[in-house]
């Protein structure tokens, strides 16, 4: 079974950049939509960005639009380039896949999840 694993998180100052990676081990991504979510302490999981596995489009949360970019390399690597980071971007970031072609905001449509990587942005 394909498992998702994130890396690239860390501590960065406000205004800095990080690039997160999501690797599908044991094969390629199984879903049609690949996404990033984040969850800050005491808050619900929040949609960040999504793209179709075959490159039919992308979608971003308003809070990250223009600062974050989702991309894919080969059939088992997903990235999230995060620029101009803000303290409110601090969260655990997780990648997920869905069989749906809908670039949905709801975590409920995503069936495979990674464990997450911590991103902390200091002011």
PDB file of C-alpha atoms in Angstrom:
ATOM      1  CA  UNK A   1       0.000   0.000   0.000  1.00  0.00           C
ATOM      2  CA  UNK A   2       1.252   3.458  -0.872  1.00  0.00           C
ATOM      3  CA  UNK A   3       2.147   5.573   2.140  1.00  0.00           C
ATOM      4  CA  UNK A   4       2.567   9.340   2.194  1.00  0.00           C
ATOM      5  CA  UNK A   5       5.392  11.026   4.062  1.00  0.00           C
ATOM      6  CA  UNK A   6       6.109  14.736   4.454  1.00  0.00           C
ATOM      7  CA  UNK A   7       9.427  16.488   5.017  1.00  0.00           C
ATOM      8  CA  UNK A   8      10.917  19.955   4.865  1.00  0.00           C
ATOM      9  CA  UNK A   9       9.257  21.589   7.820  1.00  0.00           C
ATOM     10  CA  UNK A  10      11.144  23.646  10.357  1.00  0.00           C
ATOM     11  CA  UNK A  11      11.544  26.983  12.068  1.00  0.00           C
ATOM     12  CA  UNK A  12      11.746  30.096   9.914  1.00  0.00           C
ATOM     13  CA  UNK A  13      11.475  33.828  10.505  1.00  0.00           C
ATOM     14  CA  UNK A  14       8.552  35.795   9.164  1.00  0.00           C
ATOM     15  CA  UNK A  15       9.149  36.683   5.525  1.00  0.00           C
ATOM     16  CA  UNK A  16      11.198  33.564   4.933  1.00  0.00           C
ATOM     17  CA  UNK A  17      10.574  30.532   2.752  1.00  0.00           C
ATOM     18  CA  UNK A  18      10.283  26.781   3.097  1.00  0.00           C
ATOM     19  CA  UNK A  19       9.665  24.001   0.601  1.00  0.00           C
ATOM     20  CA  UNK A  20       7.716  21.002   1.823  1.00  0.00           C
ATOM     21  CA  UNK A  21       7.895  17.615   0.141  1.00  0.00           C
ATOM     22  CA  UNK A  22       5.448  14.740   0.131  1.00  0.00           C
ATOM     23  CA  UNK A  23       6.709  11.362  -0.996  1.00  0.00           C
ATOM     24  CA  UNK A  24       4.541   8.431  -1.980  1.00  0.00           C
ATOM     25  CA  UNK A  25       6.528   5.420  -0.894  1.00  0.00           C
ATOM     26  CA  UNK A  26       5.786   1.974  -2.242  1.00  0.00           C
ATOM     27  CA  UNK A  27       4.493   3.290  -5.547  1.00  0.00           C
ATOM     28  CA  UNK A  28       2.951   6.365  -7.109  1.00  0.00           C
ATOM     29  CA  UNK A  29       0.157   8.610  -5.894  1.00  0.00           C
ATOM     30  CA  UNK A  30      -3.050   6.647  -6.068  1.00  0.00           C
ATOM     31  CA  UNK A  31      -5.521   9.506  -6.218  1.00  0.00           C
ATOM     32  CA  UNK A  32      -6.567  12.037  -8.844  1.00  0.00           C
ATOM     33  CA  UNK A  33      -6.277  15.080  -6.614  1.00  0.00           C
ATOM     34  CA  UNK A  34      -3.246  15.854  -4.476  1.00  0.00           C
ATOM     35  CA  UNK A  35      -3.547  18.379  -1.676  1.00  0.00           C
ATOM     36  CA  UNK A  36      -1.932  20.084   1.262  1.00  0.00           C
ATOM     37  CA  UNK A  37      -3.748  20.804   4.513  1.00  0.00           C
ATOM     38  CA  UNK A  38      -2.568  22.339   7.754  1.00  0.00           C
ATOM     39  CA  UNK A  39      -3.683  22.253  11.357  1.00  0.00           C
ATOM     40  CA  UNK A  40      -2.674  24.742  14.001  1.00  0.00           C
ATOM     41  CA  UNK A  41      -3.004  23.945  17.727  1.00  0.00           C
ATOM     42  CA  UNK A  42      -6.596  24.186  18.856  1.00  0.00           C
ATOM     43  CA  UNK A  43      -7.906  24.713  15.325  1.00  0.00           C
ATOM     44  CA  UNK A  44      -9.567  22.543  12.726  1.00  0.00           C
ATOM     45  CA  UNK A  45      -7.672  21.133   9.771  1.00  0.00           C
ATOM     46  CA  UNK A  46      -7.549  23.761   7.030  1.00  0.00           C
ATOM     47  CA  UNK A  47      -7.245  23.429   3.264  1.00  0.00           C
ATOM     48  CA  UNK A  48      -4.092  25.001   1.813  1.00  0.00           C
ATOM     49  CA  UNK A  49      -3.717  23.949  -1.824  1.00  0.00           C
ATOM     50  CA  UNK A  50      -4.613  21.196  -4.272  1.00  0.00           C
ATOM     51  CA  UNK A  51      -3.797  20.113  -7.793  1.00  0.00           C
ATOM     52  CA  UNK A  52      -4.865  17.440 -10.201  1.00  0.00           C
ATOM     53  CA  UNK A  53      -2.393  14.614 -10.561  1.00  0.00           C
ATOM     54  CA  UNK A  54      -2.509  15.013 -14.347  1.00  0.00           C
ATOM     55  CA  UNK A  55      -2.141  18.783 -14.213  1.00  0.00           C
ATOM     56  CA  UNK A  56      -5.682  19.924 -15.000  1.00  0.00           C
ATOM     57  CA  UNK A  57      -5.638  22.740 -12.497  1.00  0.00           C
ATOM     58  CA  UNK A  58      -4.770  24.085  -9.073  1.00  0.00           C
ATOM     59  CA  UNK A  59      -6.628  25.683  -6.204  1.00  0.00           C
ATOM     60  CA  UNK A  60      -5.410  27.690  -3.234  1.00  0.00           C
ATOM     61  CA  UNK A  61      -6.886  28.960  -0.027  1.00  0.00           C
ATOM     62  CA  UNK A  62      -7.281  32.725  -0.084  1.00  0.00           C
ATOM     63  CA  UNK A  63      -4.916  33.031   2.859  1.00  0.00           C
ATOM     64  CA  UNK A  64      -1.987  31.576   0.890  1.00  0.00           C
ATOM     65  CA  UNK A  65      -2.792  32.671  -2.658  1.00  0.00           C
ATOM     66  CA  UNK A  66       0.177  34.412  -4.250  1.00  0.00           C
ATOM     67  CA  UNK A  67       2.565  33.134  -1.568  1.00  0.00           C
ATOM     68  CA  UNK A  68       2.366  29.335  -1.831  1.00  0.00           C
ATOM     69  CA  UNK A  69       2.764  27.142  -4.914  1.00  0.00           C
ATOM     70  CA  UNK A  70       1.874  23.477  -5.224  1.00  0.00           C
ATOM     71  CA  UNK A  71       3.713  21.315  -7.753  1.00  0.00           C
ATOM     72  CA  UNK A  72       4.366  17.710  -8.605  1.00  0.00           C
ATOM     73  CA  UNK A  73       7.407  15.841  -9.882  1.00  0.00           C
ATOM     74  CA  UNK A  74       7.151  12.363 -11.337  1.00  0.00           C
ATOM     75  CA  UNK A  75       4.428  10.133  -9.973  1.00  0.00           C
ATOM     76  CA  UNK A  76       5.477  10.131  -6.353  1.00  0.00           C
ATOM     77  CA  UNK A  77       6.626  13.613  -5.319  1.00  0.00           C
ATOM     78  CA  UNK A  78       4.422  16.553  -4.319  1.00  0.00           C
ATOM     79  CA  UNK A  79       5.785  19.902  -3.200  1.00  0.00           C
ATOM     80  CA  UNK A  80       4.557  23.038  -1.475  1.00  0.00           C
ATOM     81  CA  UNK A  81       6.756  26.079  -1.959  1.00  0.00           C
ATOM     82  CA  UNK A  82       5.951  28.589   0.771  1.00  0.00           C
ATOM     83  CA  UNK A  83       7.203  32.157   0.450  1.00  0.00           C
ATOM     84  CA  UNK A  84       6.615  35.295   2.506  1.00  0.00           C
ATOM     85  CA  UNK A  85       5.742  33.176   5.503  1.00  0.00           C
ATOM     86  CA  UNK A  86       3.743  34.709   8.345  1.00  0.00           C
ATOM     87  CA  UNK A  87       3.389  33.667  12.000  1.00  0.00           C
ATOM     88  CA  UNK A  88      -0.199  32.634  11.245  1.00  0.00           C
ATOM     89  CA  UNK A  89       1.149  30.010   8.823  1.00  0.00           C
ATOM     90  CA  UNK A  90       2.466  28.060  11.814  1.00  0.00           C
ATOM     91  CA  UNK A  91       0.886  24.610  11.758  1.00  0.00           C
ATOM     92  CA  UNK A  92       1.420  20.945  11.032  1.00  0.00           C
ATOM     93  CA  UNK A  93       1.249  20.513   7.260  1.00  0.00           C
ATOM     94  CA  UNK A  94      -0.013  17.269   5.776  1.00  0.00           C
ATOM     95  CA  UNK A  95      -0.376  15.987   2.238  1.00  0.00           C
ATOM     96  CA  UNK A  96      -3.404  14.005   1.143  1.00  0.00           C
ATOM     97  CA  UNK A  97      -4.885  12.351  -1.917  1.00  0.00           C
ATOM     98  CA  UNK A  98      -8.424  11.928  -3.173  1.00  0.00           C
ATOM     99  CA  UNK A  99      -9.929   9.772  -5.919  1.00  0.00           C
ATOM    100  CA  UNK A 100     -12.194  12.680  -6.826  1.00  0.00           C
ATOM    101  CA  UNK A 101     -11.288  15.173  -9.562  1.00  0.00           C
ATOM    102  CA  UNK A 102     -12.812  17.930  -7.476  1.00  0.00           C
ATOM    103  CA  UNK A 103     -10.204  20.248  -5.939  1.00  0.00           C
ATOM    104  CA  UNK A 104     -12.155  20.202  -2.722  1.00  0.00           C
ATOM    105  CA  UNK A 105     -11.639  22.128   0.515  1.00  0.00           C
ATOM    106  CA  UNK A 106     -13.132  19.456   2.720  1.00  0.00           C
ATOM    107  CA  UNK A 107     -10.766  16.971   4.360  1.00  0.00           C
ATOM    108  CA  UNK A 108     -13.586  14.417   4.173  1.00  0.00           C
ATOM    109  CA  UNK A 109     -13.029  13.686   0.475  1.00  0.00           C
ATOM    110  CA  UNK A 110      -9.363  12.838   0.956  1.00  0.00           C
ATOM    111  CA  UNK A 111      -8.702   9.204   1.745  1.00  0.00           C
ATOM    112  CA  UNK A 112      -4.920   8.950   2.180  1.00  0.00           C
ATOM    113  CA  UNK A 113      -2.932  11.148   4.526  1.00  0.00           C
ATOM    114  CA  UNK A 114       0.622  11.605   5.629  1.00  0.00           C
ATOM    115  CA  UNK A 115       1.679  12.131   9.234  1.00  0.00           C
ATOM    116  CA  UNK A 116       2.538  15.786   8.776  1.00  0.00           C
ATOM    117  CA  UNK A 117       5.530  18.064   9.221  1.00  0.00           C
ATOM    118  CA  UNK A 118       5.732  20.999  11.615  1.00  0.00           C
ATOM    119  CA  UNK A 119       6.190  24.510  10.261  1.00  0.00           C
ATOM    120  CA  UNK A 120       6.865  27.265  12.767  1.00  0.00           C
ATOM    121  CA  UNK A 121       7.139  30.892  11.705  1.00  0.00           C
ATOM    122  CA  UNK A 122       8.568  33.287  14.256  1.00  0.00           C
ATOM    123  CA  UNK A 123       7.749  36.987  14.298  1.00  0.00           C
TER     124      UNK A 123
END
